[in-house]
PDB file of C-alpha atoms and ligand atoms in Angstrom:
ATOM      1  CA  UNK A   1       0.000   0.000   0.000  1.00 81.00           C
ATOM      2  CA  UNK A   2       1.282   3.453  -0.939  1.00 85.00           C
ATOM      3  CA  UNK A   3       1.784   5.994   1.825  1.00 91.00           C
ATOM      4  CA  UNK A   4       1.349   9.571   0.631  1.00 94.00           C
ATOM      5  CA  UNK A   5       3.602  12.388   1.742  1.00 94.00           C
ATOM      6  CA  UNK A   6       2.779  15.921   0.680  1.00 97.00           C
ATOM      7  CA  UNK A   7       4.807  18.995  -0.220  1.00 97.00           C
ATOM      8  CA  UNK A   8       4.968  21.798   2.368  1.00 98.00           C
ATOM      9  CA  UNK A   9       2.469  23.732   0.177  1.00 98.00           C
ATOM     10  CA  UNK A  10      -0.134  20.968   0.065  1.00 98.00           C
ATOM     11  CA  UNK A  11       0.367  20.154   3.764  1.00 98.00           C
ATOM     12  CA  UNK A  12      -0.536  23.756   4.567  1.00 98.00           C
ATOM     13  CA  UNK A  13      -3.584  23.482   2.269  1.00 98.00           C
ATOM     14  CA  UNK A  14      -4.583  20.278   4.108  1.00 98.00           C
ATOM     15  CA  UNK A  15      -4.285  22.027   7.482  1.00 98.00           C
ATOM     16  CA  UNK A  16      -7.332  24.164   6.594  1.00 98.00           C
ATOM     17  CA  UNK A  17      -9.621  21.191   5.825  1.00 98.00           C
ATOM     18  CA  UNK A  18     -12.448  20.916   8.383  1.00 97.00           C
ATOM     19  CA  UNK A  19     -12.118  17.617  10.316  1.00 97.00           C
ATOM     20  CA  UNK A  20     -14.399  14.678   9.402  1.00 96.00           C
ATOM     21  CA  UNK A  21     -15.583  16.437   6.263  1.00 97.00           C
ATOM     22  CA  UNK A  22     -16.220  15.346   2.704  1.00 98.00           C
ATOM     23  CA  UNK A  23     -13.985  17.258   0.307  1.00 98.00           C
ATOM     24  CA  UNK A  24     -13.803  17.870  -3.419  1.00 98.00           C
ATOM     25  CA  UNK A  25     -10.287  18.409  -4.728  1.00 98.00           C
ATOM     26  CA  UNK A  26     -10.744  20.059  -8.114  1.00 98.00           C
ATOM     27  CA  UNK A  27      -7.745  19.661 -10.415  1.00 98.00           C
ATOM     28  CA  UNK A  28      -6.524  16.861  -8.183  1.00 98.00           C
ATOM     29  CA  UNK A  29      -3.884  15.535 -10.600  1.00 97.00           C
ATOM     30  CA  UNK A  30      -2.456  12.486  -8.737  1.00 97.00           C
ATOM     31  CA  UNK A  31      -5.098  12.727  -5.989  1.00 98.00           C
ATOM     32  CA  UNK A  32      -2.292  13.016  -3.444  1.00 98.00           C
ATOM     33  CA  UNK A  33      -4.172  15.534  -1.306  1.00 98.00           C
ATOM     34  CA  UNK A  34      -7.383  13.481  -0.788  1.00 98.00           C
ATOM     35  CA  UNK A  35      -5.381  10.266  -0.219  1.00 98.00           C
ATOM     36  CA  UNK A  36      -3.124  11.992   2.318  1.00 98.00           C
ATOM     37  CA  UNK A  37      -6.134  13.531   4.075  1.00 98.00           C
ATOM     38  CA  UNK A  38      -7.787  10.107   4.399  1.00 98.00           C
ATOM     39  CA  UNK A  39      -4.615   8.292   5.451  1.00 97.00           C
ATOM     40  CA  UNK A  40      -4.104  10.884   8.191  1.00 97.00           C
ATOM     41  CA  UNK A  41      -7.673  10.764   9.460  1.00 97.00           C
ATOM     42  CA  UNK A  42      -8.489  14.351   8.476  1.00 97.00           C
ATOM     43  CA  UNK A  43     -11.581  13.600   6.365  1.00 98.00           C
ATOM     44  CA  UNK A  44     -14.245  10.936   5.863  1.00 98.00           C
ATOM     45  CA  UNK A  45     -14.627  10.975   2.090  1.00 98.00           C
ATOM     46  CA  UNK A  46     -13.393  12.719  -1.026  1.00 98.00           C
ATOM     47  CA  UNK A  47     -14.028  13.447  -4.659  1.00 98.00           C
ATOM     48  CA  UNK A  48     -10.996  13.973  -6.890  1.00 98.00           C
ATOM     49  CA  UNK A  49     -12.021  16.008  -9.942  1.00 98.00           C
ATOM     50  CA  UNK A  50      -9.936  16.230 -13.093  1.00 98.00           C
ATOM     51  CA  UNK A  51     -10.643  17.739 -16.494  1.00 98.00           C
ATOM     52  CA  UNK A  52      -7.789  15.958 -18.274  1.00 98.00           C
ATOM     53  CA  UNK A  53      -7.686  12.227 -18.857  1.00 98.00           C
ATOM     54  CA  UNK A  54      -3.957  11.768 -18.050  1.00 98.00           C
ATOM     55  CA  UNK A  55      -4.163  13.281 -14.546  1.00 98.00           C
ATOM     56  CA  UNK A  56      -7.553  11.600 -14.027  1.00 98.00           C
ATOM     57  CA  UNK A  57      -5.943   8.185 -14.702  1.00 98.00           C
ATOM     58  CA  UNK A  58      -3.071   9.116 -12.349  1.00 98.00           C
ATOM     59  CA  UNK A  59      -5.665   9.909  -9.665  1.00 98.00           C
ATOM     60  CA  UNK A  60      -7.399   6.540 -10.212  1.00 98.00           C
ATOM     61  CA  UNK A  61      -4.009   4.813  -9.980  1.00 97.00           C
ATOM     62  CA  UNK A  62      -3.014   6.531  -6.698  1.00 97.00           C
ATOM     63  CA  UNK A  63      -6.411   5.812  -5.142  1.00 98.00           C
ATOM     64  CA  UNK A  64      -6.090   2.116  -6.062  1.00 97.00           C
ATOM     65  CA  UNK A  65      -2.493   1.953  -4.785  1.00 96.00           C
ATOM     66  CA  UNK A  66      -3.658   3.467  -1.497  1.00 97.00           C
ATOM     67  CA  UNK A  67      -6.598   1.041  -1.328  1.00 97.00           C
ATOM     68  CA  UNK A  68      -8.964   3.961  -0.919  1.00 97.00           C
ATOM     69  CA  UNK A  69     -11.352   3.270  -3.820  1.00 97.00           C
ATOM     70  CA  UNK A  70     -14.368   3.079  -1.502  1.00 98.00           C
ATOM     71  CA  UNK A  71     -13.620   6.515  -0.022  1.00 98.00           C
ATOM     72  CA  UNK A  72     -12.263   8.563  -2.946  1.00 98.00           C
ATOM     73  CA  UNK A  73     -14.329   8.891  -6.097  1.00 98.00           C
ATOM     74  CA  UNK A  74     -12.334  10.066  -9.102  1.00 98.00           C
ATOM     75  CA  UNK A  75     -14.505  12.020 -11.522  1.00 98.00           C
ATOM     76  CA  UNK A  76     -13.578  13.245 -14.986  1.00 98.00           C
ATOM     77  CA  UNK A  77     -15.051  16.659 -15.751  1.00 98.00           C
ATOM     78  CA  UNK A  78     -14.558  20.391 -15.923  1.00 98.00           C
ATOM     79  CA  UNK A  79     -14.246  22.323 -12.656  1.00 98.00           C
ATOM     80  CA  UNK A  80     -17.163  22.138 -10.256  1.00 98.00           C
ATOM     81  CA  UNK A  81     -19.352  20.252 -12.758  1.00 98.00           C
ATOM     82  CA  UNK A  82     -18.122  17.016 -11.111  1.00 98.00           C
ATOM     83  CA  UNK A  83     -20.009  17.793  -7.889  1.00 98.00           C
ATOM     84  CA  UNK A  84     -23.627  18.569  -7.147  1.00 96.00           C
ATOM     85  CA  UNK A  85     -24.799  21.379  -4.911  1.00 96.00           C
ATOM     86  CA  UNK A  86     -24.364  20.574  -1.208  1.00 95.00           C
ATOM     87  CA  UNK A  87     -22.501  17.316  -1.902  1.00 97.00           C
ATOM     88  CA  UNK A  88     -19.295  18.307  -0.101  1.00 98.00           C
ATOM     89  CA  UNK A  89     -18.266  20.388   2.927  1.00 97.00           C
ATOM     90  CA  UNK A  90     -15.053  21.715   1.482  1.00 98.00           C
ATOM     91  CA  UNK A  91     -13.786  22.502  -2.013  1.00 98.00           C
ATOM     92  CA  UNK A  92     -10.073  22.728  -2.718  1.00 98.00           C
ATOM     93  CA  UNK A  93      -8.680  24.256  -5.901  1.00 98.00           C
ATOM     94  CA  UNK A  94      -4.884  24.341  -5.728  1.00 98.00           C
ATOM     95  CA  UNK A  95      -1.847  24.710  -7.942  1.00 98.00           C
ATOM     96  CA  UNK A  96      -3.414  26.732 -10.773  1.00 98.00           C
ATOM     97  CA  UNK A  97      -3.341  30.358 -11.844  1.00 98.00           C
ATOM     98  CA  UNK A  98      -5.694  32.795 -10.131  1.00 98.00           C
ATOM     99  CA  UNK A  99      -7.575  33.496 -13.350  1.00 98.00           C
ATOM    100  CA  UNK A 100      -8.339  29.785 -13.878  1.00 98.00           C
ATOM    101  CA  UNK A 101      -9.479  29.374 -10.255  1.00 98.00           C
ATOM    102  CA  UNK A 102     -11.725  32.412 -10.685  1.00 98.00           C
ATOM    103  CA  UNK A 103     -13.193  30.948 -13.878  1.00 98.00           C
ATOM    104  CA  UNK A 104     -13.824  27.571 -12.223  1.00 98.00           C
ATOM    105  CA  UNK A 105     -15.677  29.321  -9.378  1.00 98.00           C
ATOM    106  CA  UNK A 106     -17.630  31.575 -11.742  1.00 98.00           C
ATOM    107  CA  UNK A 107     -18.648  28.717 -14.068  1.00 98.00           C
ATOM    108  CA  UNK A 108     -19.537  26.519 -11.105  1.00 97.00           C
ATOM    109  CA  UNK A 109     -21.604  29.042  -9.165  1.00 96.00           C
ATOM    110  CA  UNK A 110     -24.721  26.869  -9.364  1.00 95.00           C
ATOM    111  CA  UNK A 111     -22.834  23.975  -7.694  1.00 95.00           C
ATOM    112  CA  UNK A 112     -21.870  26.142  -4.710  1.00 96.00           C
ATOM    113  CA  UNK A 113     -24.111  26.192  -1.659  1.00 92.00           C
ATOM    114  CA  UNK A 114     -23.566  28.437   1.348  1.00 86.00           C
ATOM    115  CA  UNK A 115     -22.088  25.750   3.573  1.00 92.00           C
ATOM    116  CA  UNK A 116     -18.766  24.885   1.964  1.00 96.00           C
ATOM    117  CA  UNK A 117     -15.366  26.073   2.916  1.00 97.00           C
ATOM    118  CA  UNK A 118     -13.251  27.044  -0.085  1.00 98.00           C
ATOM    119  CA  UNK A 119      -9.502  26.469   0.108  1.00 98.00           C
ATOM    120  CA  UNK A 120      -7.885  28.153  -2.873  1.00 98.00           C
ATOM    121  CA  UNK A 121      -4.209  28.157  -3.715  1.00 98.00           C
ATOM    122  CA  UNK A 122      -3.449  30.307  -6.752  1.00 98.00           C
ATOM    123  CA  UNK A 123       0.137  30.087  -8.017  1.00 97.00           C
ATOM    124  CA  UNK A 124      -0.145  33.598  -9.498  1.00 97.00           C
ATOM    125  CA  UNK A 125      -2.717  36.418  -9.657  1.00 97.00           C
ATOM    126  CA  UNK A 126      -4.260  35.765  -6.250  1.00 98.00           C
ATOM    127  CA  UNK A 127      -5.895  39.217  -6.508  1.00 98.00           C
ATOM    128  CA  UNK A 128      -8.304  37.818  -9.140  1.00 98.00           C
ATOM    129  CA  UNK A 129      -9.415  35.142  -6.681  1.00 98.00           C
ATOM    130  CA  UNK A 130      -9.919  37.652  -3.849  1.00 98.00           C
ATOM    131  CA  UNK A 131     -11.836  39.996  -6.136  1.00 97.00           C
ATOM    132  CA  UNK A 132     -14.158  37.154  -7.207  1.00 97.00           C
ATOM    133  CA  UNK A 133     -14.720  36.112  -3.578  1.00 96.00           C
ATOM    134  CA  UNK A 134     -15.452  39.659  -2.476  1.00 94.00           C
ATOM    135  CA  UNK A 135     -17.784  40.359  -5.400  1.00 94.00           C
ATOM    136  CA  UNK A 136     -19.699  37.147  -4.739  1.00 93.00           C
ATOM    137  CA  UNK A 137     -20.078  37.668  -0.973  1.00 91.00           C
ATOM    138  CA  UNK A 138     -17.576  35.060   0.185  1.00 94.00           C
ATOM    139  CA  UNK A 139     -15.542  36.186   3.170  1.00 94.00           C
ATOM    140  CA  UNK A 140     -11.876  35.395   3.481  1.00 95.00           C
ATOM    141  CA  UNK A 141     -11.445  33.790   6.903  1.00 94.00           C
ATOM    142  CA  UNK A 142      -7.720  33.013   6.754  1.00 96.00           C
ATOM    143  CA  UNK A 143      -4.669  33.176   4.495  1.00 97.00           C
ATOM    144  CA  UNK A 144      -1.110  31.860   4.324  1.00 98.00           C
ATOM    145  CA  UNK A 145       1.968  32.696   2.357  1.00 98.00           C
ATOM    146  CA  UNK A 146       4.901  30.296   2.230  1.00 98.00           C
ATOM    147  CA  UNK A 147       8.027  29.542   0.253  1.00 98.00           C
ATOM    148  CA  UNK A 148       9.006  26.154  -1.106  1.00 98.00           C
ATOM    149  CA  UNK A 149      11.702  25.323  -3.682  1.00 97.00           C
ATOM    150  CA  UNK A 150      12.164  29.023  -4.467  1.00 96.00           C
ATOM    151  CA  UNK A 151       8.469  29.534  -5.228  1.00 97.00           C
ATOM    152  CA  UNK A 152       6.169  31.651  -3.117  1.00 98.00           C
ATOM    153  CA  UNK A 153       2.613  30.361  -2.673  1.00 98.00           C
ATOM    154  CA  UNK A 154      -0.501  31.952  -1.249  1.00 98.00           C
ATOM    155  CA  UNK A 155      -3.442  30.077   0.245  1.00 98.00           C
ATOM    156  CA  UNK A 156      -6.842  31.713   0.665  1.00 98.00           C
ATOM    157  CA  UNK A 157      -9.583  30.216   2.849  1.00 97.00           C
ATOM    158  CA  UNK A 158     -13.121  31.511   2.389  1.00 96.00           C
ATOM    159  CA  UNK A 159     -16.619  30.858   3.684  1.00 95.00           C
ATOM    160  CA  UNK A 160     -20.028  32.397   3.078  1.00 92.00           C
ATOM    161  CA  UNK A 161     -20.544  34.498   6.152  1.00 74.00           C
ATOM    162  CA  UNK A 162     -23.590  36.298   7.471  1.00 64.00           C
ATOM    163  CA  UNK A 163     -21.715  39.488   6.788  1.00 62.00           C
ATOM    164  CA  UNK A 164     -23.054  40.597   3.404  1.00 55.00           C
ATOM    165  CA  UNK A 165     -19.859  42.020   1.991  1.00 59.00           C
ATOM    166  CA  UNK A 166     -16.253  42.030   3.111  1.00 76.00           C
ATOM    167  CA  UNK A 167     -15.508  45.120   1.013  1.00 88.00           C
ATOM    168  CA  UNK A 168     -11.807  44.598   0.521  1.00 94.00           C
ATOM    169  CA  UNK A 169      -9.722  47.604  -0.446  1.00 94.00           C
ATOM    170  CA  UNK A 170      -7.625  47.543  -3.627  1.00 93.00           C
ATOM    171  CA  UNK A 171      -4.472  46.806  -1.680  1.00 95.00           C
ATOM    172  CA  UNK A 172      -6.163  44.044   0.365  1.00 96.00           C
ATOM    173  CA  UNK A 173      -7.305  42.376  -2.863  1.00 97.00           C
ATOM    174  CA  UNK A 174      -3.760  42.565  -4.181  1.00 96.00           C
ATOM    175  CA  UNK A 175      -1.808  41.547  -1.092  1.00 97.00           C
ATOM    176  CA  UNK A 176      -4.373  39.711   1.040  1.00 97.00           C
ATOM    177  CA  UNK A 177      -6.208  41.143   4.087  1.00 96.00           C
ATOM    178  CA  UNK A 178      -4.668  38.635   6.546  1.00 96.00           C
ATOM    179  CA  UNK A 179      -1.240  38.595   4.907  1.00 97.00           C
ATOM    180  CA  UNK A 180      -0.983  42.400   5.100  1.00 96.00           C
ATOM    181  CA  UNK A 181      -1.661  42.263   8.847  1.00 95.00           C
ATOM    182  CA  UNK A 182       0.780  39.417   9.484  1.00 96.00           C
ATOM    183  CA  UNK A 183       3.561  40.761   7.229  1.00 96.00           C
ATOM    184  CA  UNK A 184       5.761  37.697   7.632  1.00 97.00           C
ATOM    185  CA  UNK A 185       9.228  37.366   6.053  1.00 97.00           C
ATOM    186  CA  UNK A 186       7.920  35.609   2.919  1.00 98.00           C
ATOM    187  CA  UNK A 187       5.341  38.365   2.375  1.00 98.00           C
ATOM    188  CA  UNK A 188       8.047  41.046   2.698  1.00 97.00           C
ATOM    189  CA  UNK A 189      10.316  39.112   0.303  1.00 97.00           C
ATOM    190  CA  UNK A 190       7.572  38.697  -2.308  1.00 98.00           C
ATOM    191  CA  UNK A 191       6.396  42.304  -2.282  1.00 97.00           C
ATOM    192  CA  UNK A 192       9.873  43.893  -2.067  1.00 97.00           C
ATOM    193  CA  UNK A 193      10.678  41.894  -5.204  1.00 97.00           C
ATOM    194  CA  UNK A 194       7.403  42.966  -6.901  1.00 95.00           C
ATOM    195  CA  UNK A 195       8.051  46.639  -6.040  1.00 96.00           C
ATOM    196  CA  UNK A 196      11.592  46.402  -7.454  1.00 96.00           C
ATOM    197  CA  UNK A 197      10.213  44.820 -10.630  1.00 94.00           C
ATOM    198  CA  UNK A 198       7.700  47.653 -10.942  1.00 95.00           C
ATOM    199  CA  UNK A 199      10.476  50.233 -10.470  1.00 96.00           C
ATOM    200  CA  UNK A 200      12.464  48.637 -13.337  1.00 96.00           C
ATOM    201  CA  UNK A 201       9.393  48.790 -15.607  1.00 95.00           C
ATOM    202  CA  UNK A 202       8.870  52.468 -14.679  1.00 95.00           C
ATOM    203  CA  UNK A 203      12.522  53.292 -15.439  1.00 96.00           C
ATOM    204  CA  UNK A 204      12.368  51.569 -18.833  1.00 95.00           C
ATOM    205  CA  UNK A 205       9.056  53.298 -19.660  1.00 94.00           C
ATOM    206  CA  UNK A 206      10.700  56.642 -18.844  1.00 94.00           C
ATOM    207  CA  UNK A 207      13.296  55.939 -21.527  1.00 93.00           C
ATOM    208  CA  UNK A 208      10.708  55.452 -24.298  1.00 91.00           C
ATOM    209  CA  UNK A 209       8.797  58.162 -26.174  1.00 88.00           C
ATOM    210  CA  UNK A 210       6.552  59.913 -23.688  1.00 87.00           C
ATOM    211  CA  UNK A 211       3.132  59.506 -25.277  1.00 92.00           C
ATOM    212  CA  UNK A 212       0.026  60.144 -23.175  1.00 93.00           C
ATOM    213  CA  UNK A 213      -0.497  56.404 -22.888  1.00 93.00           C
ATOM    214  CA  UNK A 214       3.052  55.881 -21.559  1.00 94.00           C
ATOM    215  CA  UNK A 215       2.719  58.770 -19.107  1.00 94.00           C
ATOM    216  CA  UNK A 216      -0.534  57.308 -17.787  1.00 95.00           C
ATOM    217  CA  UNK A 217       1.122  53.926 -17.366  1.00 93.00           C
ATOM    218  CA  UNK A 218       4.058  55.472 -15.484  1.00 95.00           C
ATOM    219  CA  UNK A 219       1.663  57.273 -13.160  1.00 95.00           C
ATOM    220  CA  UNK A 220      -0.307  54.083 -12.542  1.00 94.00           C
ATOM    221  CA  UNK A 221       2.806  51.986 -11.852  1.00 94.00           C
ATOM    222  CA  UNK A 222       4.280  54.675  -9.553  1.00 96.00           C
ATOM    223  CA  UNK A 223       1.057  54.753  -7.567  1.00 94.00           C
ATOM    224  CA  UNK A 224       1.024  50.953  -7.274  1.00 93.00           C
ATOM    225  CA  UNK A 225       4.722  50.849  -6.312  1.00 95.00           C
ATOM    226  CA  UNK A 226       4.142  53.444  -3.567  1.00 95.00           C
ATOM    227  CA  UNK A 227       1.074  51.552  -2.319  1.00 94.00           C
ATOM    228  CA  UNK A 228       3.139  48.360  -2.044  1.00 95.00           C
ATOM    229  CA  UNK A 229       6.174  50.016  -0.430  1.00 96.00           C
ATOM    230  CA  UNK A 230       3.928  51.672   2.187  1.00 95.00           C
ATOM    231  CA  UNK A 231       2.901  48.170   3.302  1.00 94.00           C
ATOM    232  CA  UNK A 232       6.529  47.086   3.673  1.00 93.00           C
ATOM    233  CA  UNK A 233       7.367  49.680   6.343  1.00 84.00           C
TER     234      UNK A 233
HETATM  235  N1  LIG B 301      -4.045  20.350  -7.225  1.00 82.83           N
HETATM  236  C1  LIG B 301      -2.767  19.741  -7.436  1.00 82.83           C
HETATM  237  C2  LIG B 301      -1.705  20.488  -6.697  1.00 82.83           C
HETATM  238  O1  LIG B 301      -1.997  21.558  -6.149  1.00 82.83           O
HETATM  239  O2  LIG B 301      -0.554  20.021  -6.642  1.00 82.83           O
HETATM  240  C3  LIG B 301      -2.425  19.650  -8.913  1.00 82.83           C
HETATM  241  C4  LIG B 301      -2.156  20.960  -9.576  1.00 82.83           C
HETATM  242  S1  LIG B 301      -1.847  20.747 -11.291  1.00 82.83           S
HETATM  243  C5  LIG B 301      -0.608  21.897 -11.597  1.00 82.83           C
HETATM  244  C6  LIG B 301      -3.306  21.449 -12.008  1.00 82.83           C
HETATM  245  C7  LIG B 301      -4.307  20.378 -12.367  1.00 82.83           C
HETATM  246  O3  LIG B 301      -5.553  21.004 -12.614  1.00 82.83           O
HETATM  247  C8  LIG B 301      -3.944  19.629 -13.622  1.00 82.83           C
HETATM  248  O4  LIG B 301      -3.912  18.251 -13.360  1.00 82.83           O
HETATM  249  C9  LIG B 301      -5.055  19.995 -14.630  1.00 82.83           C
HETATM  250  O5  LIG B 301      -5.395  18.914 -15.474  1.00 82.83           O
HETATM  251  C10 LIG B 301      -6.193  20.362 -13.687  1.00 82.83           C
HETATM  252  N2  LIG B 301      -7.180  21.298 -14.236  1.00 82.83           N
HETATM  253  C11 LIG B 301      -6.956  22.410 -14.962  1.00 82.83           C
HETATM  254  N3  LIG B 301      -8.108  23.020 -15.267  1.00 82.83           N
HETATM  255  C12 LIG B 301      -9.103  22.282 -14.696  1.00 82.83           C
HETATM  256  C13 LIG B 301     -10.510  22.378 -14.663  1.00 82.83           C
HETATM  257  N4  LIG B 301     -11.140  23.372 -15.282  1.00 82.83           N
HETATM  258  N5  LIG B 301     -11.202  21.463 -13.989  1.00 82.83           N
HETATM  259  C14 LIG B 301     -10.568  20.416 -13.364  1.00 82.83           C
HETATM  260  N6  LIG B 301      -9.236  20.266 -13.380  1.00 82.83           N
HETATM  261  C15 LIG B 301      -8.504  21.190 -14.027  1.00 82.83           C
END
C-alpha cells in the first residue's frame, strides 16, 4: 500500500480542511491531497475532480495503490461540474493560476451552496481570486503565504458568512487582508521583489517616447509601487 507524503504547500492546504468532512479536490492531478487527508484521518470521504484524462488516470491509480477506492471517487469533468450542490463540505482548488481558479468558481456558481469552505491556492494572480470572492459575498477567513523550492505560494480560505460584503480595499485584494496584517518574512520578500520589478518597468518606460499612454502607465505603476512600499514599512 502506498503511503502519501505531501509537499509543504499541500500540507498547509490540508491544514485548513475541516475535520471529518467530505472534500472535493478540483484539479486533483495524482489525488495526493485526498489520499493523504484520508490516510491521516483528516476527512471521511473525497471526490478527486480532473478535467484531463492523463491526470484523471493518475488519480485513479493513486487511489487504487492506497486502497482507498471506496472513499475517494475520481470524476472526470470540468471544474465544479463534477459535484452537485451541497454534496461536499469543502472545495479545494490548488496549484493553478488565479484566473483559472476564478473561472472555475464563476462557471460553477450553481454547484456552490452556502455551507462549503473554499480552500484556494493560486500560483499567481491571487488578486483575481480575492476579487471574485469579495464580489460574490464570500468572506476570506484566513490566508497563508509560504516559500518552497524558491516559489512563493498563497493560500486563501473563504466561507459564506452572514456578513453581506467584506468590502476589501484595492491593496487588500492585491496583497491579502490577513497577509498584510501578518507581514511575515515571505510576504516582505515577495512584495519587495514585486516593487523592485515595478520600479524597473517604470525606469524603462521613462526611456521610451513619452506619449500620453506611456505617461498614464508610469503614473499608474508609480502609484502601485508606492502603495506596495507603504505596506513594507
Ligand atoms: N491540485 C494539485 C496540486 O496543487 O498540486 C495539482 C495541480 S496541477 C498543476 C493542475 C491540475 O488542474 C492539472 O492536473 C489539470 O489537469 C487540472 N485542471 C486544470 N483546469 C481544470 C478544470 N477546469 N477542472 C478540473 N481540473 C482542471
